[in-house]
Short mmCIF file of C-alpha atoms and ligand atoms in Angstrom, two decimals:
data_model
loop_
_atom_site.label_atom_id
_atom_site.label_comp_id
_atom_site.label_asym_id
_atom_site.label_seq_id
_atom_site.Cartn_x
_atom_site.Cartn_y
_atom_site.Cartn_z
CA MET A 1 114.82 132.67 84.46
CA VAL A 2 115.59 136.15 82.12
CA GLU A 3 114.64 138.50 84.62
CA GLN A 4 116.57 137.47 87.46
CA ALA A 5 119.81 136.33 85.03
CA ALA A 6 119.25 140.03 83.13
CA PRO A 7 122.42 142.26 84.76
CA THR A 8 119.99 144.94 86.32
CA SER A 9 122.88 147.71 87.31
CA GLY A 10 126.08 148.60 85.91
CA SER A 11 124.77 148.31 82.01
CA GLY A 12 124.97 152.19 82.03
CA PRO A 13 122.87 155.02 83.48
CA ALA A 14 119.05 153.69 83.65
CA GLY A 15 116.63 154.23 80.56
CA ASN A 16 119.28 155.61 78.45
CA ALA A 17 121.86 152.66 78.02
CA VAL A 18 121.20 149.85 74.70
CA PRO A 19 120.49 147.07 76.22
CA GLU A 20 122.92 144.18 75.76
CA LEU A 21 120.90 141.37 73.79
CA LEU A 22 122.08 138.34 75.90
CA ALA A 23 122.45 134.39 74.16
CA LEU A 24 120.10 132.36 77.04
CA ASN A 25 122.43 130.21 77.73
CA GLU A 26 125.17 131.99 78.03
CA VAL A 27 123.63 133.88 80.70
CA ASP A 28 125.83 134.78 83.20
CA MET A 29 124.53 133.19 86.45
CA ASP A 30 127.26 133.28 88.53
CA GLY A 31 126.07 135.42 91.90
CA HIS A 32 122.34 133.85 90.27
CA ARG A 33 122.60 130.73 92.26
CA PRO A 34 120.31 130.74 95.82
CA LEU A 35 121.69 130.59 98.56
CA PRO A 36 121.17 127.78 100.47
CA THR A 37 119.88 128.97 104.29
CA GLY A 38 120.81 125.94 106.02
CA ILE A 39 117.52 125.14 107.57
CA ASP A 40 116.06 122.46 105.41
CA GLU A 41 112.43 122.48 105.36
CA LEU A 42 112.54 126.86 104.76
CA ASP A 43 115.48 125.64 101.82
CA ARG A 44 113.11 122.99 100.40
CA VAL A 45 110.35 125.88 100.25
CA LEU A 46 112.50 128.03 98.77
CA SER A 47 113.05 125.67 96.19
CA GLY A 48 117.38 125.68 97.46
CA GLY A 49 117.80 128.61 98.94
CA LEU A 50 117.10 132.72 98.52
CA LEU A 51 118.07 134.37 95.51
CA PRO A 52 120.87 137.04 95.23
CA GLY A 53 119.15 139.92 94.40
CA SER A 54 115.78 138.78 94.74
CA ALA A 55 113.00 140.07 97.31
CA THR A 56 111.03 137.41 99.56
CA LEU A 57 107.75 138.58 101.89
CA LEU A 58 107.47 136.39 104.90
CA GLY A 59 103.94 136.39 106.18
CA GLY A 60 101.94 135.11 109.17
CA GLU A 61 100.25 136.26 111.96
CA PRO A 62 101.88 137.86 114.90
CA GLY A 63 103.37 134.57 117.47
CA THR A 64 103.61 132.30 114.59
CA GLY A 65 107.64 132.72 114.74
CA LYS A 66 108.53 134.72 111.79
CA SER A 67 111.58 136.51 113.83
CA THR A 68 112.35 133.49 115.97
CA LEU A 69 112.92 131.35 112.17
CA LEU A 70 114.51 134.36 110.67
CA LEU A 71 116.79 134.67 112.99
CA GLN A 72 117.54 131.48 112.99
CA ALA A 73 117.90 131.26 109.00
CA LEU A 74 120.14 134.24 109.50
CA ALA A 75 123.08 132.54 112.07
CA SER A 76 122.74 129.71 110.11
CA LEU A 77 123.71 132.13 106.96
CA ALA A 78 126.57 134.04 108.47
CA ALA A 79 128.04 130.79 109.96
CA SER A 80 128.22 129.55 106.14
CA GLY A 81 130.46 132.67 105.80
CA ARG A 82 126.88 135.04 103.78
CA ARG A 83 127.22 138.74 106.00
CA CYS A 84 123.66 139.18 106.97
CA LEU A 85 122.16 141.96 108.32
CA LEU A 86 118.78 142.12 110.85
CA VAL A 87 116.84 145.64 110.60
CA ALA A 88 114.97 145.17 113.91
CA ALA A 89 112.25 148.27 114.07
CA GLU A 90 110.03 146.27 115.99
CA GLU A 91 111.71 145.42 118.58
CA SER A 92 115.20 146.76 120.31
CA ALA A 93 118.26 144.87 119.16
CA HIS A 94 118.90 143.90 123.23
CA GLN A 95 115.33 141.69 122.89
CA VAL A 96 116.69 140.22 119.62
CA ARG A 97 120.30 139.16 121.06
CA ARG A 98 118.32 137.17 124.52
CA ARG A 99 116.43 135.54 121.81
CA ALA A 100 119.22 134.53 119.48
CA GLN A 101 121.24 133.80 123.35
CA ARG A 102 118.27 131.15 123.60
CA LEU A 103 118.23 129.68 119.85
CA GLY A 104 121.92 129.81 119.63
CA ALA A 105 121.44 132.24 116.77
CA ASP A 106 123.75 134.21 119.00
CA VAL A 107 126.70 133.85 115.75
CA PRO A 108 129.19 136.78 114.30
CA GLY A 109 127.95 138.13 111.53
CA VAL A 110 124.75 138.34 111.81
CA PHE A 111 124.39 142.25 112.43
CA VAL A 112 121.86 144.10 113.33
CA VAL A 113 120.45 147.50 113.33
CA GLU A 114 117.84 149.36 115.06
CA ALA A 115 115.58 151.31 112.31
CA THR A 116 112.27 152.06 110.62
CA GLN A 117 112.70 155.34 109.02
CA LEU A 118 113.59 154.04 105.60
CA PRO A 119 116.80 156.55 105.36
CA ALA A 120 118.93 154.77 108.10
CA ILE A 121 117.73 151.83 106.72
CA VAL A 122 119.03 152.03 103.10
CA GLU A 123 122.06 153.59 105.43
CA ALA A 124 122.59 150.73 106.94
CA VAL A 125 122.05 148.62 103.16
CA SER A 126 125.04 150.26 102.28
CA ARG A 127 127.28 150.76 104.87
CA SER A 128 127.31 146.54 105.13
CA ALA A 129 126.97 145.87 102.36
CA PRO A 130 125.19 142.16 103.06
CA ASP A 131 124.36 138.85 101.47
CA VAL A 132 121.42 138.73 103.10
CA VAL A 133 118.99 142.12 104.58
CA VAL A 134 116.33 140.44 106.59
CA VAL A 135 113.20 143.54 106.90
CA ASP A 136 111.21 143.03 110.49
CA SER A 137 108.62 143.61 110.07
CA VAL A 138 107.77 145.44 106.92
CA GLN A 139 104.70 147.18 109.11
CA ALA A 140 106.88 149.05 110.67
CA VAL A 141 108.97 150.71 108.82
CA SER A 142 107.77 153.90 107.38
CA ASP A 143 109.53 156.38 105.18
CA PRO A 144 108.78 160.15 106.34
CA ALA A 145 108.36 161.53 102.01
CA VAL A 146 105.13 159.75 102.60
CA PRO A 147 101.85 160.61 104.17
CA GLY A 148 101.07 158.31 106.70
CA GLY A 149 101.74 156.58 109.37
CA ALA A 150 103.74 153.36 109.51
CA GLY A 151 101.72 150.76 108.23
CA SER A 152 99.56 152.44 106.48
CA VAL A 153 98.63 150.92 103.03
CA PRO A 154 100.36 153.55 100.91
CA GLN A 155 103.34 153.51 104.12
CA VAL A 156 104.12 149.84 103.28
CA ARG A 157 103.70 150.20 99.34
CA GLU A 158 105.65 152.92 98.94
CA CYS A 159 108.65 150.65 101.75
CA ALA A 160 108.16 147.55 100.49
CA GLN A 161 108.94 148.87 96.65
CA SER A 162 112.08 150.92 97.83
CA LEU A 163 113.23 147.90 99.71
CA VAL A 164 113.15 145.45 97.02
CA ALA A 165 114.63 148.42 94.44
CA LEU A 166 117.51 148.59 96.72
CA GLY A 167 117.95 144.64 96.76
CA LYS A 168 118.13 144.14 94.06
CA ALA A 169 120.49 147.68 93.40
CA SER A 170 123.00 145.84 95.55
CA GLY A 171 121.85 142.25 94.61
CA ALA A 172 121.63 141.92 98.56
CA ALA A 173 118.54 139.21 99.14
CA LEU A 174 115.53 140.87 101.38
CA VAL A 175 113.03 138.76 103.04
CA LEU A 176 110.20 141.66 104.57
CA VAL A 177 108.27 139.90 107.08
CA GLY A 178 104.30 140.65 107.01
CA HIS A 179 101.81 140.14 109.79
CA VAL A 180 98.67 139.29 108.98
CA THR A 181 95.38 139.45 110.45
CA LYS A 182 92.86 136.40 111.61
CA ASP A 183 90.75 136.94 108.54
CA GLY A 184 93.68 136.25 106.32
CA SER A 185 94.29 139.85 104.81
CA LEU A 186 98.09 140.57 104.96
CA ALA A 187 97.00 144.42 106.63
CA GLY A 188 99.11 146.06 103.83
CA PRO A 189 101.24 143.01 102.78
CA ARG A 190 98.17 141.66 101.00
CA ALA A 191 99.07 144.44 98.40
CA LEU A 192 103.08 143.40 98.59
CA GLU A 193 102.49 140.33 96.61
CA HIS A 194 102.86 141.36 93.09
CA LEU A 195 106.24 143.43 94.04
CA VAL A 196 108.84 140.29 95.37
CA ASP A 197 109.56 137.84 93.70
CA THR A 198 108.27 134.80 96.77
CA VAL A 199 105.30 134.72 99.28
CA LEU A 200 105.89 132.97 101.89
CA SER A 201 102.85 131.61 104.50
CA PHE A 202 104.15 130.26 107.84
CA GLU A 203 100.83 129.70 109.65
CA GLY A 204 100.46 126.99 112.76
CA ASP A 205 97.81 127.90 115.08
CA ARG A 206 99.80 129.45 118.58
CA TYR A 207 98.12 126.67 121.48
CA LEU A 208 100.20 124.14 119.41
CA SER A 209 103.94 123.71 118.02
CA LEU A 210 102.74 122.39 114.70
CA ARG A 211 104.12 125.08 111.84
CA ALA A 212 104.12 125.11 107.69
CA LEU A 213 105.68 127.12 105.79
CA ARG A 214 103.95 127.04 101.94
CA ALA A 215 105.41 129.51 98.98
CA VAL A 216 102.73 131.24 97.27
CA LYS A 217 103.97 132.55 95.02
CA HIS A 218 107.88 132.08 94.09
CA ARG A 219 108.93 132.65 90.92
CA PHE A 220 112.27 130.43 90.98
CA GLY A 221 110.47 127.19 91.47
CA PRO A 222 107.33 125.36 92.37
CA THR A 223 104.71 126.80 95.12
CA GLY A 224 102.75 123.95 96.79
CA GLU A 225 106.54 121.93 98.84
CA THR A 226 105.73 122.78 102.81
CA GLY A 227 108.32 122.58 105.13
CA LEU A 228 106.90 121.20 108.59
CA PHE A 229 108.13 122.49 111.89
CA GLU A 230 108.12 122.10 115.19
CA MET A 231 107.89 125.18 118.01
CA GLY A 232 109.99 124.33 121.18
CA GLU A 233 111.31 125.44 123.13
CA GLN A 234 115.12 126.83 121.48
CA GLY A 235 113.06 127.93 118.53
CA LEU A 236 111.81 125.87 115.21
CA LYS A 237 113.08 122.87 113.75
CA GLY A 238 112.47 120.85 111.55
CA VAL A 239 110.16 117.62 111.75
CA ALA A 240 111.61 115.36 109.94
CA ASP A 241 109.25 112.00 109.56
CA PRO A 242 105.77 114.87 109.97
CA SER A 243 103.62 110.91 109.88
CA ALA A 244 105.44 109.34 113.16
CA LEU A 245 104.72 112.86 115.02
CA PHE A 246 101.17 112.67 113.95
CA LEU A 247 100.45 109.15 114.97
CA GLU A 248 102.34 110.31 118.11
CA ASP A 249 99.60 109.58 121.07
CA ARG A 250 96.81 107.98 119.55
CA ARG A 251 95.41 105.00 120.53
CA GLU A 252 94.16 101.50 117.99
CA GLY A 253 90.56 100.37 118.57
CA SER A 254 88.81 103.74 119.38
CA ALA A 255 85.84 103.72 117.46
CA GLY A 256 85.53 106.93 115.99
CA SER A 257 89.29 107.04 115.00
CA THR A 258 90.10 106.17 110.70
CA VAL A 259 94.00 107.12 109.18
CA THR A 260 94.35 108.54 106.13
CA VAL A 261 96.94 109.70 104.02
CA PRO A 262 96.66 112.59 102.58
CA ILE A 263 99.02 114.94 99.71
CA GLU A 264 100.57 117.82 102.04
CA GLY A 265 103.47 119.64 99.31
CA TYR A 266 104.63 116.61 97.61
CA ARG A 267 104.98 114.76 101.12
CA PRO A 268 102.85 112.06 101.82
CA LEU A 269 101.39 112.05 105.06
CA VAL A 270 100.13 109.58 107.55
CA VAL A 271 97.41 111.68 109.78
CA GLU A 272 94.81 111.01 112.39
CA VAL A 273 91.01 112.02 112.27
CA GLN A 274 88.61 111.88 115.28
CA ALA A 275 84.90 111.94 114.71
CA LEU A 276 82.18 112.39 117.74
CA VAL A 277 78.83 112.48 116.56
CA GLY A 278 76.13 113.36 119.23
CA ARG A 279 72.66 114.32 119.13
CA ALA A 280 71.80 118.27 118.44
CA SER A 281 69.48 119.76 120.83
CA GLN A 282 68.32 122.13 118.12
CA VAL A 283 69.56 122.91 114.92
CA PRO A 284 72.58 120.34 114.12
CA ARG A 285 75.80 121.85 114.07
CA ARG A 286 78.90 120.54 112.56
CA PHE A 287 82.49 121.76 114.16
CA VAL A 288 85.38 121.35 112.11
CA THR A 289 88.88 121.37 112.37
CA GLY A 290 91.75 120.85 110.46
CA LEU A 291 89.42 120.28 107.56
CA ASP A 292 87.04 122.08 104.91
CA PRO A 293 84.07 122.55 107.25
CA GLY A 294 81.93 122.41 103.68
CA ARG A 295 83.32 119.60 102.74
CA VAL A 296 82.17 117.76 105.64
CA GLY A 297 78.67 119.08 105.87
CA PHE A 298 78.66 117.93 102.58
CA LEU A 299 79.78 114.79 103.92
CA VAL A 300 76.77 113.95 106.50
CA ALA A 301 74.69 114.82 103.35
CA VAL A 302 76.02 111.64 101.95
CA LEU A 303 75.93 108.79 104.45
CA ASP A 304 72.82 109.59 105.58
CA ARG A 305 71.21 110.25 102.23
CA ARG A 306 73.18 107.85 100.08
CA ALA A 307 74.77 104.98 103.72
CA GLY A 308 71.86 104.53 105.21
CA VAL A 309 74.25 106.38 108.49
CA PRO A 310 71.58 108.64 109.70
CA LEU A 311 74.08 112.26 110.74
CA GLY A 312 71.43 114.16 109.87
CA ASP A 313 70.42 115.43 113.32
CA CYS A 314 73.52 114.45 115.17
CA ASP A 315 76.62 117.47 116.70
CA VAL A 316 79.18 116.40 114.21
CA TYR A 317 82.77 117.65 115.96
CA VAL A 318 86.07 116.03 113.02
CA SER A 319 89.05 116.82 113.25
CA VAL A 320 92.48 115.85 112.19
CA THR A 321 95.34 115.87 115.64
CA GLY A 322 97.80 116.59 115.73
CA GLY A 323 98.08 120.46 113.99
CA ALA A 324 97.90 118.64 110.74
CA ARG A 325 95.69 119.68 108.25
CA ALA A 326 93.77 116.65 105.46
CA ALA A 327 91.39 120.14 103.61
CA GLU A 328 91.75 117.86 100.18
CA PRO A 329 89.28 114.62 99.05
CA ALA A 330 91.54 111.25 99.31
CA ALA A 331 90.19 112.25 103.11
CA ASP A 332 86.27 112.14 102.28
CA LEU A 333 86.68 108.42 102.99
CA ALA A 334 88.32 108.28 105.75
CA ILE A 335 85.85 111.08 107.11
CA CYS A 336 82.84 109.06 106.15
CA LEU A 337 84.80 105.77 108.28
CA ALA A 338 85.54 108.21 111.17
CA LEU A 339 81.73 109.75 111.76
CA ALA A 340 80.00 106.23 111.44
CA SER A 341 82.01 104.65 113.79
CA SER A 342 81.41 107.43 116.00
CA LEU A 343 78.06 106.75 115.82
CA VAL A 344 77.79 103.10 116.35
CA GLY A 345 80.67 103.49 119.34
CA GLU A 346 82.43 100.00 117.34
CA PRO A 347 85.79 101.41 116.00
CA VAL A 348 87.10 100.95 112.13
CA ALA A 349 89.75 97.00 111.57
CA PRO A 350 92.34 98.04 112.96
CA GLY A 351 96.02 98.62 111.43
CA MET A 352 93.79 100.09 107.82
CA VAL A 353 94.41 103.41 106.54
CA ALA A 354 91.67 104.43 104.44
CA ILE A 355 92.11 106.34 101.12
CA GLY A 356 89.16 108.06 98.91
CA GLU A 357 86.34 109.99 97.28
CA VAL A 358 83.73 110.43 97.97
CA GLY A 359 80.97 111.71 94.65
CA LEU A 360 77.88 112.62 95.56
CA GLY A 361 75.17 109.49 94.46
CA GLY A 362 77.48 107.86 97.47
CA GLU A 363 80.47 105.86 95.00
CA LEU A 364 84.20 106.32 96.14
CA ARG A 365 86.76 108.06 93.45
CA ARG A 366 89.82 107.27 93.00
CA VAL A 367 92.36 109.86 94.07
CA ALA A 368 96.16 111.30 92.87
CA GLY A 369 99.33 109.46 94.24
CA MET A 370 97.96 106.40 95.24
CA PRO A 371 101.06 103.86 95.43
CA LYS A 372 103.23 107.15 97.14
CA ARG A 373 100.69 107.06 99.89
CA LEU A 374 100.21 103.90 100.12
CA ALA A 375 103.75 103.17 100.33
CA GLU A 376 103.75 105.89 103.29
CA ALA A 377 100.76 103.63 105.64
CA ARG A 378 102.94 100.91 105.48
CA ARG A 379 105.92 102.59 106.10
CA MET A 380 103.56 104.07 109.15
CA GLY A 381 103.43 99.65 110.59
CA PHE A 382 99.70 100.10 108.51
CA THR A 383 99.28 96.50 107.26
CA ARG A 384 95.33 96.91 105.34
CA ALA A 385 94.17 100.00 103.31
CA LEU A 386 90.65 100.71 102.34
CA VAL A 387 90.36 102.27 98.58
CA PRO A 388 88.78 103.09 95.88
CA ALA A 389 88.36 99.99 92.90
CA PRO A 390 91.23 100.36 90.71
CA GLY A 391 90.61 101.22 87.11
CA PRO A 392 91.27 98.44 84.94
CA GLY A 393 94.79 97.90 84.84
CA HIS A 394 95.59 99.90 87.84
CA GLY A 395 97.38 97.51 91.06
CA HIS A 396 97.72 99.15 94.60
CA ARG A 397 101.41 97.60 95.64
CA ALA A 398 101.38 98.03 99.25
CA PRO A 399 100.16 97.65 101.88
CA ASP A 400 100.31 93.29 102.16
CA GLU A 401 96.56 93.93 102.42
CA VAL A 402 93.91 96.41 100.10
CA SER A 403 90.57 96.07 99.66
CA VAL A 404 89.40 98.19 97.17
CA ALA A 405 85.19 99.29 97.49
CA ALA A 406 83.63 100.11 94.70
CA SER A 407 80.69 102.58 97.30
CA LEU A 408 80.50 104.30 100.40
CA ARG A 409 78.24 101.66 101.08
CA GLU A 410 80.96 98.95 100.61
CA ALA A 411 83.46 100.55 102.14
CA LEU A 412 81.22 100.56 105.64
CA GLY A 413 81.47 96.89 105.36
CA ALA A 414 85.13 96.43 105.09
CA ALA A 415 86.05 98.84 107.13
CA PHE A 416 84.46 97.21 110.35
CA ALA A 417 85.55 93.24 112.50
CA ARG A 418 82.12 92.44 111.68
CA GLY A 419 80.79 93.70 109.24
CA TRP A 420 78.35 97.45 109.01
CA PRO A 421 76.29 96.79 112.49
CA LEU A 422 74.45 99.09 110.42
CA GLU A 423 73.30 96.97 107.26
CA GLY A 424 70.50 96.77 106.02
CA ALA A 425 68.96 99.57 108.55
CA GLY A 426 66.98 101.85 106.24
CA ARG A 427 67.06 106.34 106.79
CA GLY A 428 66.77 107.03 110.86
CA GLY A 429 67.23 102.60 111.50
CA ARG A 430 68.08 101.59 114.73
CA LYS A 431 71.28 99.96 115.06
CA THR A 432 71.21 96.58 114.90
CA PRO A 433 73.65 94.89 118.04
CA PRO A 434 77.02 94.23 116.27
CA GLY A 435 77.13 90.29 114.85
CA SER A 436 74.10 89.69 114.16
CA ALA A 437 74.06 92.70 110.81
CA ALA A 438 74.92 90.85 107.65
CA PRO A 439 78.36 90.84 106.66
CA GLY A 440 79.41 93.39 104.24
CA ARG A 441 78.82 93.36 100.44
CA THR A 442 81.41 91.78 98.29
CA VAL A 443 84.59 92.88 98.52
CA HIS A 444 87.73 92.30 97.11
CA THR A 445 90.65 91.46 98.93
CA LEU A 446 94.27 91.89 97.22
CA ARG A 447 96.98 90.23 98.50
CA GLY A 448 100.24 90.04 98.73
CA MET A 449 100.68 92.35 95.47
CA GLY A 450 103.67 94.24 97.32
P1 LIG B 1 108.40 134.95 116.40
O1 LIG B 1 109.30 134.48 115.91
O2 LIG B 1 107.73 136.39 117.53
O3 LIG B 1 106.45 135.59 116.37
P2 LIG B 1 106.32 136.48 115.46
O4 LIG B 1 108.01 137.03 114.74
O5 LIG B 1 104.98 135.61 113.67
O6 LIG B 1 105.81 137.21 115.41
O7 LIG B 1 107.76 133.52 118.12
C1 LIG B 1 106.66 133.78 118.09
C2 LIG B 1 106.20 132.98 119.38
O8 LIG B 1 107.60 131.97 119.69
C3 LIG B 1 106.40 133.37 121.15
O9 LIG B 1 104.96 133.25 121.01
C4 LIG B 1 107.16 132.32 121.49
C5 LIG B 1 108.01 131.24 121.23
N1 LIG B 1 108.74 131.13 121.49
C6 LIG B 1 108.61 130.00 121.24
O10 LIG B 1 107.90 129.18 121.99
N2 LIG B 1 110.55 129.47 121.91
C7 LIG B 1 111.47 129.30 120.98
O11 LIG B 1 112.37 129.58 121.40
C8 LIG B 1 110.44 131.40 120.58
C9 LIG B 1 112.75 132.60 120.14
C10 LIG B 1 109.51 132.08 120.90
MG1 LIG B 2 108.31 139.27 115.36
#
């Protein structure tokens, strides 16, 4: 905190002045409070807003909506009286205005300068004395004093360094846009992460409307918070109720579908996992969307070896719907149940969420944050939950009915209305008709705990 609070200018000639000793609790914080952008999902990730004099890098693949997000943020900042400067290094002022008109961001107080050369940008910043400067993008800026073309690593690094210094000296909050390529290398900008205070990553499938904003590095607050947006006709809109969005098109009662509750940032989200199992023609393949592919391979092996669910020779497709992600072990149980359900063509019990990690031995393991996951499930109208057996002294309070299971086998027995159809069938065993199957193993049902 000292580094942002300590004066960076006005203490005499750099290097020569005797630095002032400050009592930490008396450091003057005026002018060092975050400026809320007014875009709630962005402010959430920034822990309040953009800090004067700070530098933020917004990375993302081309087309994710970086320019759109920042234009909306500038318009909102300008509406609350901030002076905003957009350095358009990739687009013309006309193009920027056309987009702003579509976004309703065509407001006074946002200044735009078409510039790609560093000296022109420095000049524009000192002339307009803005509170917030956006440079879109840093890869399009070059410094004639540095060898190499715009976008080369030395250019990007030198230009970013100069811009960060300019922001610090002028007290403006600086935001640099950086394009990331598909393989995740911030084509130069990865080399910028240590130069800036905050690195935001904007992600999303360009064919889906959902976008997630995450803080990869943040000097002024926690990382791990996620902002969710939907890209629409009028730009980006914050998603106020992500669980509702992810469950929008869900059809209850289909085989291969389960619901689970991963925690994204600090928020529990209710999402649907879908699986499709097919006979492999040659080498079994796994197609995974929104989940960790290695984890899915692991779960297929555990189902096969520990729970008698013969998936080893099958092609397996698993996805989280709506462009959501569930890349944490708490989704394991739901993935396993979706696979098992698809294999036997039986839906899992209606109105049920499944939450829990699966271990190598086929045991179910507890996961953090269970109460808030269950509360979110209940809010979305789920009445049953299948979860790992709680440790002594831990009770679950929501939803109405919580079934606990100690192992994947037990969970399979509890998840299907008429018991697990393959109960008792060994590896590679044939499916016994549902109904004639043995009932599920001992499962405690905790009723009326809420
Ligand atoms: P853009 O902000 O230009 O992305 P980036 O700066 O990250 O490259 O947005 C790109 C996509 O967003 C573009 O393909 C069109 C789409 N889009 C909308 O769907 N609605 C809108 O209102 C806007 C401005 C863009
Ligand atoms: Mg852009």
